[in-house]
């Protein structure tokens, strides 16, 4: 039997196992919306803005490992979804974004709600497809899911003109697909792995630096095994938090611009670095000329173009980090050579010395709520077992630093693009993927206003999120840079005319609480988190002057951190504020 | 250093813009770019001349390979290869200048395709350097128009870039 393109699309999504489709309707997508109406396999989640739909699908993908799927209409629907697509692209998140297009005969005529969706999205997708014939539709969908989820994952756009969704064809959904032009490398080169093991076992001051790749390939158990087998210190990137348990003694914290003193100095002083599924991003390396001057670097990555892009590495191993970790563990176990325990012991003494600096110390006796304190309490109240999404700014860094993630896929944030507005819709996606889990969104009064409309979506679908708003009345991260680098000229970083966020939350049908005293923090969190039936908007009025420490300024190396005045040895030279 | 990258791509709409977009987005330079169908209708061939440090060119080839539509590519400069470019050159040719141009055409083994009382249109094929040399030899003020195809290249020997 022949089906319409719209029915083919929806059936293919169901056959792909898609449970939720996050979207927003419009003219060019109406045949598809009609097909959705006539079935009950794929559940459509109506966001309040295409940006919300996109980030929700992204949050779903990050927390579940399954691809996030989005449907938007042509023109403004597409331009609105570009930010989420770019966000997912930067963080290698598998997504399939279906964009409706004006009818084929109108393409190129500046038709109503026409934009060049393929052209606009091209630089921020892993790949995109324009469907020109309904007979190609099912295969194109299969290809899109395959490309999005294999190799280094990423978003894939399928642009479907309206007439194609009406045209009919036989429905045949391929079981698998082979593309001659796309063959991701999975196995690592055995010779390279052998070399890597030799160098790794000869280390005197090793470090294991791992990133989002471990999470993408679901192998944090293997990372744990390797680290424990060797007894080497492990640091995670912002994207990799949770891949190695934060409460484990071998974990030395996050590295990079706001990483821990011990992680950054370990990176600086190491003689062998094993980088697993991370990409030497500029927020991680600081000044590349000063980066880890004594290190022999082993880099395992599935994307050949990540290798020696910003930092030249000594031993590249291209392939799936999951498969390569297996092989590394096997070879280490059977090797006669063992880690140099004497050298390691000395190394750990040095690292423990750095730890004593207590680089994330803050004033615990403050009468004004400190943002770090709220995160610590959130950690305690949720017993470290929540999914935490965040927006972008100081609050994001405080959450990354003070919530100790022990499991992968629990920390949901926009690392590469740094998209304010991500937190709330992403948390919605997490809650859809994990209906019974505790989901908190850590945000700031600046960021939350960028996708606030999604509070309405939360109401419609009864999502019992806890929004932890660290309200410092400033675009705090901007203010911090202006304090440090612009002589305290606070240009446009004050959030004037803030709405009453409690009333706003209530207006959307949720519960809002304003918290102004440190002694009320824990109670409010407990109240919100114990009620699994309602969304709580917790508006914490926090210290406006707090800064994120440690900090590596632009153009500085890992050894040139600014420490908090509160940290032990936060000496004059290292202090800025 | 100058590199000639020969690429086999799926013959899909938008393939050219993916390559051009990659170069502009990452700030790589393109000296010339040619695209044409191949003997296999599902593939097109792109020949791209670029320059940069070894590190940049390594990134260029990796980034090109990463494009989903790219099936295969090689950097021809890494091995013995042949390179050709065709150019159509229109020059003013009057009085004694006419003889001079004809002499140059002979020396460079070019051909005159079109003649008027005041101009010649010349076809010249050769390496990039040969065409440059010809253009230097022709008196500068006599050149009316230069149309160059961009470089084509192929490896020497019996091996070819094919599926
Ligand atoms: C969409 C977007 N616009 C601008 C920025 C630049 N930016 C980074 S952090 C920040 C301030 C965020 O303020 P807020 O959400 O209140 O968080 P805080 O830093 O105060 O914790 C800004 C404007 C961004 N990351 N994203």
XYZ file of C-alpha atoms and ligand atoms in Angstrom:
766
model
C 0.000 0.000 0.000
C 1.233 3.479 -0.792
C 1.502 6.041 1.983
C 1.842 9.803 1.909
C 5.228 11.301 2.671
C 3.868 12.551 5.990
C 2.723 9.065 6.973
C 6.010 7.591 5.818
C 7.885 10.042 8.009
C 5.857 9.313 11.119
C 5.944 5.567 10.532
C 9.692 5.679 10.014
C 10.128 7.572 13.288
C 8.087 4.910 15.052
C 10.166 2.171 13.426
C 13.290 4.001 14.542
C 11.951 3.717 18.093
C 11.317 7.429 18.528
C 9.096 7.944 21.527
C 9.044 11.736 21.743
C 9.037 14.294 18.980
C 9.645 17.828 20.234
C 8.160 20.419 17.934
C 6.011 23.326 16.901
C 3.573 23.352 13.973
C 3.147 25.666 10.993
C 1.923 25.768 7.399
C 4.578 23.704 5.666
C 4.404 21.046 8.412
C 0.632 20.602 8.449
C 0.498 17.322 6.547
C 3.005 15.935 9.046
C 0.974 17.199 11.996
C -2.079 15.550 10.506
C -0.213 12.260 10.225
C 0.861 12.603 13.865
C -2.762 13.102 14.871
C -3.772 9.846 13.213
C -1.410 7.597 15.193
C -0.360 7.046 18.787
C 3.169 5.636 18.632
C 5.163 8.848 18.414
C 4.224 11.351 21.101
C 4.528 14.969 20.049
C 5.614 17.418 22.731
C 4.480 20.939 22.004
C 7.080 23.432 23.172
C 6.401 27.148 23.318
C 9.232 28.183 21.029
C 11.272 26.182 18.531
C 14.392 26.916 20.590
C 12.680 25.227 23.526
C 11.787 22.215 21.378
C 15.362 21.901 20.147
C 17.014 22.108 23.564
C 14.427 19.728 25.015
C 15.301 17.121 22.393
C 18.953 17.765 23.178
C 18.417 17.271 26.926
C 16.547 14.070 26.132
C 19.503 12.862 24.071
C 22.204 13.849 26.572
C 20.465 12.152 29.457
C 19.350 9.004 27.631
C 21.932 8.411 24.916
C 19.117 8.100 22.370
C 18.835 10.606 19.551
C 16.656 13.649 20.201
C 14.124 14.334 17.471
C 12.661 17.709 16.520
C 10.013 18.870 14.067
C 9.636 22.501 13.014
C 7.926 24.383 10.257
C 9.706 26.236 7.454
C 11.103 29.777 7.646
C 10.984 31.172 11.197
C 10.568 27.663 12.596
C 13.937 26.819 11.098
C 15.732 30.008 12.099
C 14.455 29.585 15.661
C 15.885 26.087 15.873
C 19.350 27.041 14.618
C 20.634 27.839 18.140
C 19.757 24.375 19.497
C 21.205 22.741 16.384
C 24.481 24.626 16.813
C 24.449 23.823 20.539
C 24.133 20.107 19.822
C 26.750 20.281 17.094
C 29.374 21.825 19.347
C 28.816 19.139 21.980
C 28.439 16.203 19.534
C 24.893 15.331 20.570
C 22.894 12.983 18.323
C 19.785 14.733 17.031
C 17.563 14.489 13.982
C 15.832 17.742 13.105
C 13.009 17.613 10.599
C 12.408 20.978 9.011
C 9.375 21.435 6.826
C 10.024 23.389 3.633
C 7.799 25.235 1.184
C 6.607 23.142 -1.753
C 9.250 22.151 -4.285
C 7.860 24.357 -7.063
C 8.098 27.404 -4.794
C 11.694 26.858 -3.660
C 13.849 29.751 -4.762
C 10.916 32.135 -5.299
C 11.168 33.838 -1.888
C 7.901 32.130 -1.085
C 6.007 32.743 2.142
C 8.050 31.331 5.043
C 10.837 30.166 2.794
C 14.430 30.182 3.998
C 17.371 28.230 2.641
C 17.302 25.755 5.509
C 20.084 23.623 4.077
C 22.280 26.684 3.625
C 21.509 28.173 7.035
C 22.140 24.977 8.950
C 25.055 23.630 6.891
C 27.858 25.010 9.062
C 26.308 23.760 12.307
C 25.190 20.220 11.474
C 27.004 16.964 11.024
C 25.086 16.626 7.772
C 21.853 17.748 6.175
C 19.543 16.373 3.517
C 16.988 17.955 1.207
C 14.389 15.379 0.163
C 13.485 15.831 -3.486
C 11.428 12.719 -4.124
C 9.044 10.943 -1.784
C 10.592 7.618 -2.848
C 13.863 8.688 -1.200
C 12.223 9.743 2.055
C 12.427 6.537 4.092
C 16.043 5.867 3.131
C 16.974 9.461 3.898
C 15.468 9.156 7.374
C 17.430 5.961 7.963
C 20.615 7.664 6.809
C 19.926 10.652 9.050
C 19.602 8.503 12.172
C 22.646 6.490 11.204
C 24.827 9.548 10.636
C 23.536 11.309 13.764
C 24.233 8.410 16.094
C 27.388 6.792 14.687
C 31.020 7.891 14.672
C 31.308 11.235 16.385
C 27.600 11.932 16.945
C 25.920 15.159 15.912
C 22.767 16.801 14.646
C 21.382 15.964 11.196
C 18.733 18.070 9.475
C 16.202 16.646 7.010
C 14.465 19.363 4.989
C 11.172 18.119 3.515
C 9.158 20.246 1.078
C 5.420 20.263 1.725
C 4.497 18.578 -1.566
C 6.764 15.644 -0.705
C 4.736 15.087 2.454
C 1.598 14.755 0.298
C 3.123 12.635 -2.493
C 2.719 8.879 -2.156
C 5.128 5.979 -2.225
C 5.476 2.435 -1.003
C 6.769 2.355 2.574
C 9.948 0.328 2.895
C 12.129 1.181 5.869
C 15.663 -0.181 5.486
C 16.916 -2.267 8.416
C 20.433 -1.009 8.044
C 22.342 1.289 5.814
C 25.783 1.432 4.309
C 27.175 4.673 2.950
C 30.316 4.454 0.841
C 31.229 8.045 1.699
C 30.810 7.648 5.455
C 32.702 4.903 7.243
C 33.649 5.920 10.776
C 36.773 4.249 12.150
C 35.952 2.139 15.196
C 38.954 -0.092 15.948
C 42.114 1.623 17.056
C 45.371 0.906 15.272
C 47.022 -1.957 17.234
C 50.529 -0.542 16.802
C 49.460 2.833 18.111
C 47.735 1.250 21.092
C 50.860 -0.745 21.906
C 52.984 2.398 21.745
C 50.483 4.211 23.929
C 50.623 1.503 26.590
C 54.426 1.594 26.662
C 54.474 5.330 27.211
C 51.631 5.154 29.696
C 53.387 2.556 31.829
C 56.672 4.434 31.789
C 55.086 7.565 33.261
C 56.377 9.132 36.433
C 53.879 11.981 36.578
C 50.856 10.785 34.589
C 47.412 12.275 34.160
C 44.273 10.955 32.503
C 42.214 13.747 30.977
C 38.841 12.611 29.712
C 35.910 14.326 28.084
C 32.456 14.036 26.587
C 33.570 11.216 24.296
C 33.491 8.809 27.230
C 29.881 9.736 27.864
C 28.922 9.642 24.182
C 30.282 6.118 23.855
C 28.859 4.911 27.162
C 32.135 3.620 28.522
C 32.574 5.366 31.842
C 32.778 1.927 33.488
C 35.846 1.209 31.372
C 37.379 4.564 32.208
C 36.924 3.706 35.882
C 38.543 0.349 35.384
C 41.542 1.827 33.581
C 42.100 4.616 36.096
C 41.892 2.233 39.047
C 44.094 -0.317 37.349
C 46.802 2.301 36.950
C 46.183 4.404 40.044
C 46.704 7.548 37.982
C 45.007 10.875 38.690
C 41.962 11.578 36.521
C 40.468 14.906 35.538
C 37.291 15.483 33.522
C 36.344 18.304 31.210
C 33.138 20.274 31.713
C 31.537 17.927 29.164
C 32.937 14.832 30.795
C 31.770 15.362 34.376
C 30.337 12.169 35.813
C 32.370 9.959 33.489
C 34.672 9.414 36.445
C 33.066 9.613 39.902
C 33.732 12.969 41.525
C 33.819 11.401 44.975
C 36.609 8.977 44.077
C 40.031 9.771 45.581
C 41.717 9.418 42.171
C 39.558 12.229 40.805
C 41.252 15.605 40.920
C 38.329 17.703 39.705
C 37.455 19.494 36.505
C 40.246 21.135 34.527
C 40.391 24.292 32.468
C 39.451 27.922 32.879
C 37.497 27.322 36.091
C 38.995 23.963 36.894
C 40.593 23.023 40.184
C 44.074 24.114 41.156
C 45.144 20.490 41.478
C 43.763 19.451 38.075
C 45.377 22.331 36.232
C 48.734 21.977 37.945
C 48.667 18.235 37.390
C 48.110 18.952 33.698
C 50.922 21.481 33.685
C 53.480 19.309 35.470
C 52.636 15.894 34.019
C 55.117 13.907 31.943
C 52.523 11.683 30.270
C 48.998 12.702 29.398
C 46.327 10.300 28.218
C 43.497 12.253 26.622
C 40.358 10.175 26.128
C 37.492 11.559 24.062
C 38.277 15.211 24.628
C 39.387 17.814 22.130
C 41.849 20.282 23.719
C 39.295 23.067 23.593
C 40.651 26.570 24.287
C 38.736 26.748 27.578
C 40.639 23.633 28.610
C 44.130 24.419 27.354
C 44.486 28.114 28.104
C 47.426 29.459 26.100
C 48.446 26.549 23.865
C 52.086 27.683 23.888
C 52.223 27.145 27.622
C 50.215 23.924 27.601
C 51.699 20.962 29.485
C 55.310 21.662 28.540
C 56.766 18.367 29.786
C 54.088 15.978 28.556
C 54.157 13.203 26.033
C 50.569 13.227 24.853
C 48.445 10.241 23.862
C 45.142 11.227 22.277
C 42.286 8.792 21.716
C 39.464 10.223 19.607
C 36.980 8.973 17.049
C 37.345 12.102 14.943
C 40.667 12.260 13.065
C 40.253 16.016 12.649
C 40.331 16.450 16.442
C 43.867 15.122 16.481
C 46.621 17.715 16.493
C 44.092 20.450 15.727
C 45.077 22.812 18.529
C 47.743 20.797 20.362
C 50.247 18.542 18.595
C 50.090 15.086 20.081
C 52.755 12.388 20.185
C 50.634 9.248 19.918
C 47.266 9.610 18.215
C 44.861 6.673 18.335
C 41.811 7.093 16.115
C 38.758 5.017 16.887
C 35.945 4.478 19.340
C 37.205 5.197 22.841
C 35.020 2.372 24.091
C 36.720 -0.242 21.914
C 40.183 1.231 22.484
C 39.751 1.311 26.273
C 38.883 -2.382 26.170
C 42.071 -3.112 24.301
C 44.188 -0.887 26.543
C 42.881 -2.543 29.678
C 43.530 -5.980 28.197
C 47.106 -5.090 27.271
C 47.896 -3.449 30.604
C 46.618 -6.485 32.468
C 48.818 -8.883 30.576
C 51.853 -6.613 30.449
C 54.897 -7.499 32.584
C 55.460 -3.862 33.121
C 53.579 -2.253 36.004
C 53.055 1.389 36.870
C 56.023 2.919 38.689
C 54.603 2.909 42.198
C 57.490 4.808 43.729
C 57.193 7.675 41.270
C 53.432 7.600 41.571
C 53.583 7.914 45.297
C 55.739 11.018 45.007
C 53.400 12.403 42.388
C 50.374 11.907 44.620
C 52.127 13.668 47.489
C 52.626 16.634 45.209
C 49.002 16.543 44.002
C 47.710 16.270 47.566
C 49.750 19.356 48.388
C 47.934 21.235 45.644
C 44.632 19.907 46.914
C 45.333 21.457 50.321
C 45.036 24.895 48.741
C 41.286 24.267 48.837
C 40.787 26.230 45.650
C 37.011 26.337 45.751
C 36.770 27.690 49.285
C 34.149 30.349 49.916
C 32.799 32.230 52.897
C 30.603 29.758 54.747
C 29.641 32.261 57.387
C 28.214 34.758 54.958
C 24.925 36.373 55.886
C 24.059 36.692 52.245
C 23.386 33.468 50.370
C 26.482 32.298 48.535
C 25.763 30.569 45.230
C 28.243 27.797 46.058
C 26.346 27.101 49.260
C 23.098 26.560 47.351
C 24.769 24.033 45.062
C 26.324 22.215 48.008
C 22.935 21.983 49.643
C 21.364 20.828 46.393
C 23.975 18.078 46.299
C 23.239 17.058 49.859
C 19.473 17.149 49.586
C 19.454 15.132 46.362
C 22.163 12.822 47.745
C 24.120 13.464 44.591
C 21.628 11.501 42.580
C 19.797 14.151 40.577
C 19.985 15.086 36.941
C 21.222 18.662 36.889
C 20.848 20.843 33.827
C 22.305 24.290 33.740
C 22.304 27.494 31.801
C 25.426 29.499 31.093
C 27.292 31.797 33.418
C 28.708 31.766 36.923
C 25.943 29.493 38.164
C 26.990 26.904 35.562
C 30.556 26.907 36.849
C 29.445 26.764 40.480
C 27.242 23.787 39.660
C 30.080 22.051 37.791
C 32.467 22.682 40.660
C 30.288 21.916 43.658
C 27.844 19.223 42.565
C 29.840 16.033 42.673
C 28.631 13.953 39.758
C 29.287 10.266 40.219
C 27.419 9.032 37.165
C 27.539 9.889 33.480
C 24.664 11.671 31.720
C 23.649 13.448 34.928
C 25.253 16.797 34.154
C 23.480 18.441 31.247
C 25.004 21.688 30.013
C 25.925 23.565 26.875
C 29.696 23.359 26.983
C 30.858 24.205 23.486
C 28.442 26.887 22.379
C 27.638 28.183 25.858
C 23.986 28.792 25.094
C 22.025 30.805 27.653
C 18.438 29.575 27.558
C 19.491 25.949 27.343
C 18.843 24.929 30.945
C 15.067 24.900 31.327
C 14.097 23.224 28.045
C 16.974 20.750 28.408
C 15.659 19.827 31.862
C 12.265 19.149 30.295
C 13.857 16.738 27.860
C 15.637 15.010 30.749
C 12.384 14.606 32.626
C 10.700 13.082 29.564
C 13.545 10.579 29.295
C 13.467 9.833 33.042
C 9.938 10.460 34.290
C 10.622 9.312 37.840
C 13.986 10.965 38.318
C 14.780 14.132 40.219
C 15.637 16.856 37.749
C 16.989 20.239 38.784
C 17.793 23.190 36.560
C 20.493 25.505 37.881
C 20.141 28.888 36.263
C 20.580 32.635 36.635
C 18.068 35.411 36.327
C 19.635 36.352 32.992
C 19.606 32.923 31.399
C 16.205 31.818 32.633
C 14.582 34.760 30.866
C 15.853 33.474 27.533
C 13.508 30.475 27.418
C 11.101 31.304 30.204
C 8.081 30.573 28.022
C 8.806 26.867 28.467
C 7.319 27.072 31.973
C 4.048 26.714 30.094
C 5.211 23.478 28.450
C 6.187 22.190 31.900
C 2.647 22.882 33.074
C 1.012 21.152 30.134
C 3.054 17.972 30.607
C 3.234 18.061 34.424
C 7.000 18.152 34.646
C 7.986 18.393 38.326
C 11.305 20.177 37.785
C 13.071 22.125 40.488
C 14.435 25.379 39.131
C 17.321 26.665 41.187
C 17.682 30.300 40.194
C 20.869 31.873 41.554
C 19.655 35.431 41.383
C 22.523 37.892 41.665
C 20.761 40.627 39.688
C 23.709 40.616 37.318
C 24.817 38.848 34.187
C 27.302 37.562 36.677
C 29.905 36.080 34.390
C 29.967 39.244 32.319
C 30.203 41.313 35.491
C 33.124 39.161 36.695
C 35.093 39.782 33.481
C 34.309 43.470 33.719
C 35.530 43.513 37.314
C 38.756 41.718 36.407
C 39.585 43.034 32.967
C 37.664 46.304 32.466
C 38.431 48.127 35.673
C 34.944 47.541 37.066
C 33.129 49.321 34.280
C 29.910 47.325 34.506
C 28.600 48.012 31.053
C 25.124 46.545 30.532
C 25.620 43.670 32.903
C 23.110 44.775 35.525
C 19.745 43.067 35.130
C 17.458 45.969 35.704
C 13.681 45.769 35.899
C 13.635 42.118 36.889
C 10.166 40.626 37.019
C 8.821 39.132 40.219
C 9.903 35.607 39.384
C 7.785 34.046 42.113
C 4.628 35.613 40.740
C 5.707 34.730 37.252
C 6.092 31.070 38.215
C 2.681 31.213 39.873
C 1.242 32.837 36.774
C 2.336 29.761 34.825
C 0.637 27.534 37.374
C 3.735 26.524 39.333
C 4.999 27.138 42.850
C 7.444 29.969 43.371
C 9.516 30.611 46.503
C 11.885 33.474 47.143
C 14.748 32.621 49.517
C 16.851 35.360 51.064
C 18.401 33.794 54.156
C 21.132 31.143 54.142
C 19.222 29.317 56.854
C 16.222 28.886 54.528
C 18.151 27.340 51.667
C 18.010 23.730 52.753
C 14.354 23.854 53.753
C 13.286 25.302 50.417
C 15.259 22.707 48.498
C 13.795 19.896 50.581
C 10.282 21.167 50.063
C 10.714 21.439 46.313
C 12.546 18.178 45.801
C 10.257 16.075 47.948
C 7.164 17.111 45.998
C 7.185 15.001 42.848
C 3.981 16.492 41.539
C 4.795 20.163 41.036
C 7.371 22.401 39.465
C 9.089 24.650 41.994
C 10.770 27.863 40.997
C 13.250 28.642 43.763
C 14.493 32.190 43.496
C 17.638 32.378 45.645
C 18.773 35.946 46.228
C 22.534 35.504 46.198
C 25.659 37.560 46.773
C 26.107 39.956 43.855
C 29.846 40.214 44.303
C 30.777 36.545 44.249
C 33.271 35.441 41.592
C 34.116 32.048 40.155
C 37.549 30.836 41.263
C 40.003 29.544 40.308
C 40.260 31.301 36.990
C 42.763 31.118 34.164
C 42.640 34.431 32.339
C 42.806 34.709 28.557
C 46.278 34.014 27.198
C 47.447 32.344 30.416
C 48.706 28.859 31.109
C 47.453 26.273 33.571
C 50.064 27.312 36.109
C 48.892 30.923 36.110
C 45.556 30.586 37.873
C 43.904 33.265 39.916
C 42.905 31.859 43.239
C 40.159 32.959 45.523
C 41.274 35.220 48.358
C 39.727 32.520 50.548
C 42.003 29.714 49.368
C 45.073 28.810 51.359
C 48.073 30.327 49.618
C 45.876 32.496 47.456
C 48.907 34.733 47.391
C 49.167 38.269 46.125
C 50.491 37.425 42.707
C 47.787 34.947 41.965
C 44.971 37.157 43.146
C 43.083 39.567 41.037
C 40.055 40.715 42.948
C 53.417 25.178 0.432
C 51.015 24.715 -2.461
C 48.862 21.574 -2.473
C 46.546 20.090 -5.077
C 43.757 18.092 -3.526
C 41.739 15.826 -5.742
C 38.361 14.836 -4.315
C 35.693 12.345 -5.320
C 32.314 13.394 -3.930
C 28.785 12.115 -4.074
C 27.100 13.989 -6.890
C 24.527 15.564 -4.560
C 23.135 19.071 -4.686
C 24.944 21.284 -2.251
C 28.178 19.294 -2.325
C 30.110 22.260 -3.697
C 28.749 24.604 -1.050
C 29.860 22.215 1.687
C 33.440 22.427 0.479
C 33.369 26.158 -0.180
C 31.668 26.733 3.187
C 34.265 24.655 5.008
C 37.065 26.768 3.568
C 35.471 30.093 4.429
C 34.306 28.988 7.888
C 37.743 27.771 8.920
C 39.686 30.491 7.179
C 41.549 28.230 4.755
C 42.441 29.730 1.419
C 41.424 28.376 -1.966
C 43.573 29.339 -4.926
C 41.439 27.514 -7.426
C 38.593 25.062 -7.473
C 37.166 23.080 -10.344
C 34.196 20.713 -10.313
C 32.944 18.416 -13.031
C 31.136 15.113 -13.458
C 33.116 11.886 -13.748
C 32.669 8.740 -15.802
C 30.469 7.536 -12.918
C 27.319 9.683 -12.873
C 26.917 9.342 -9.118
C 30.282 10.979 -8.437
C 31.783 14.327 -9.150
C 35.421 15.296 -9.068
C 36.708 18.395 -7.421
C 40.259 19.651 -7.782
C 41.279 22.193 -5.248
C 44.486 24.160 -4.930
C 45.295 25.493 -1.515
C 48.325 26.490 0.463
C 49.329 26.541 4.084
C 51.683 25.023 6.615
C 51.801 21.238 6.879
C 49.615 21.443 9.933
C 46.954 23.522 8.194
C 46.940 21.283 5.125
C 46.638 18.215 7.346
C 43.579 19.806 8.957
C 42.183 20.691 5.535
C 42.363 17.102 4.326
C 40.909 15.791 7.590
C 38.078 18.297 7.537
C 37.336 17.491 3.898
C 37.315 13.787 4.685
C 34.904 14.475 7.497
C 32.314 15.876 5.072
C 29.742 13.144 4.706
C 29.592 13.526 0.906
C 33.335 13.107 0.380
C 34.097 9.575 -0.752
C 37.859 9.782 -1.286
C 40.596 12.314 -1.657
C 44.328 12.591 -2.197
C 46.875 15.335 -2.006
C 48.562 15.003 -5.404
C 51.633 16.945 -4.337
C 52.693 14.116 -2.046
C 53.686 12.069 -5.106
C 54.739 12.469 -8.724
C 51.871 14.036 -10.581
C 50.843 15.948 -13.649
C 49.109 19.255 -13.424
C 47.379 21.173 -16.188
C 45.429 24.326 -16.495
C 43.745 25.728 -19.569
C 43.521 29.442 -20.145
C 41.831 31.669 -22.706
C 43.649 34.947 -23.111
C 42.459 37.897 -25.166
C 45.157 40.390 -26.108
C 45.276 43.615 -28.062
C 47.312 42.963 -31.191
C 48.012 45.790 -33.598
C 50.946 46.770 -35.811
C 54.254 45.226 -34.834
C 52.676 43.859 -31.653
C 50.885 41.279 -33.794
C 54.135 39.589 -34.778
C 55.443 39.643 -31.260
C 52.323 37.919 -29.958
C 52.436 35.309 -32.709
C 56.042 34.573 -31.802
C 55.157 34.125 -28.165
C 52.274 31.848 -29.109
C 54.738 29.664 -30.971
C 57.298 29.608 -28.217
C 54.693 28.598 -25.631
C 52.940 26.194 -27.998
C 49.701 28.050 -27.536
C 47.002 28.409 -30.186
C 45.180 31.348 -31.631
C 41.446 30.653 -31.620
C 40.017 33.938 -32.772
C 41.403 36.875 -34.692
C 40.155 40.411 -35.265
C 41.910 43.465 -36.738
C 42.963 44.520 -33.292
C 43.001 41.402 -31.112
C 43.910 37.747 -30.744
C 42.224 35.209 -28.531
C 44.714 32.581 -27.436
C 44.339 29.174 -25.865
C 47.199 28.042 -23.686
C 47.394 24.799 -21.747
C 50.073 23.921 -19.269
C 51.083 23.991 -15.694
C 50.071 26.848 -13.529
C 53.632 28.181 -13.798
C 53.693 28.041 -17.575
C 50.554 30.138 -17.856
C 51.969 32.634 -15.399
C 55.153 32.819 -17.459
C 53.193 33.469 -20.647
C 51.198 36.230 -18.998
C 54.446 37.819 -17.818
C 55.915 37.651 -21.319
C 52.963 39.376 -22.977
C 53.214 43.157 -22.649
C 51.019 44.028 -19.718
C 48.997 46.767 -21.370
C 47.970 44.482 -24.216
C 45.991 42.021 -22.100
C 42.244 42.500 -22.441
C 40.971 39.466 -20.550
C 42.327 36.320 -18.931
C 40.111 33.304 -18.227
C 41.739 30.406 -16.392
C 40.144 27.041 -15.699
C 41.857 26.414 -12.407
C 44.257 23.562 -11.968
C 43.517 19.929 -12.824
C 45.783 17.186 -11.640
C 46.355 13.466 -11.863
C 48.950 11.140 -10.347
C 51.696 9.713 -12.534
C 51.854 5.953 -13.017
C 49.088 3.426 -13.349
C 47.285 4.117 -10.088
C 44.184 6.287 -10.170
C 41.868 7.897 -7.640
C 38.721 5.848 -8.127
C 36.363 3.647 -6.172
C 22.640 33.360 24.202
C 23.804 33.938 24.924
N 24.001 35.280 24.928
C 25.049 35.815 25.594
C 25.942 35.017 26.259
C 27.137 35.623 26.989
N 27.054 35.354 28.433
C 27.754 34.363 29.021
S 27.447 34.228 30.637
C 26.394 35.537 30.623
C 25.709 35.991 31.870
C 24.722 35.018 32.350
O 23.972 35.628 33.370
P 23.047 34.788 34.330
O 22.224 33.851 33.553
O 22.313 35.726 35.201
O 24.072 33.919 35.148
P 25.213 34.329 36.205
O 26.487 34.459 35.426
O 24.812 35.591 36.855
O 25.259 33.167 37.126
C 26.302 36.056 29.331
C 25.484 37.234 28.950
C 25.712 33.621 26.201
N 26.539 32.745 26.780
N 24.634 33.128 25.561
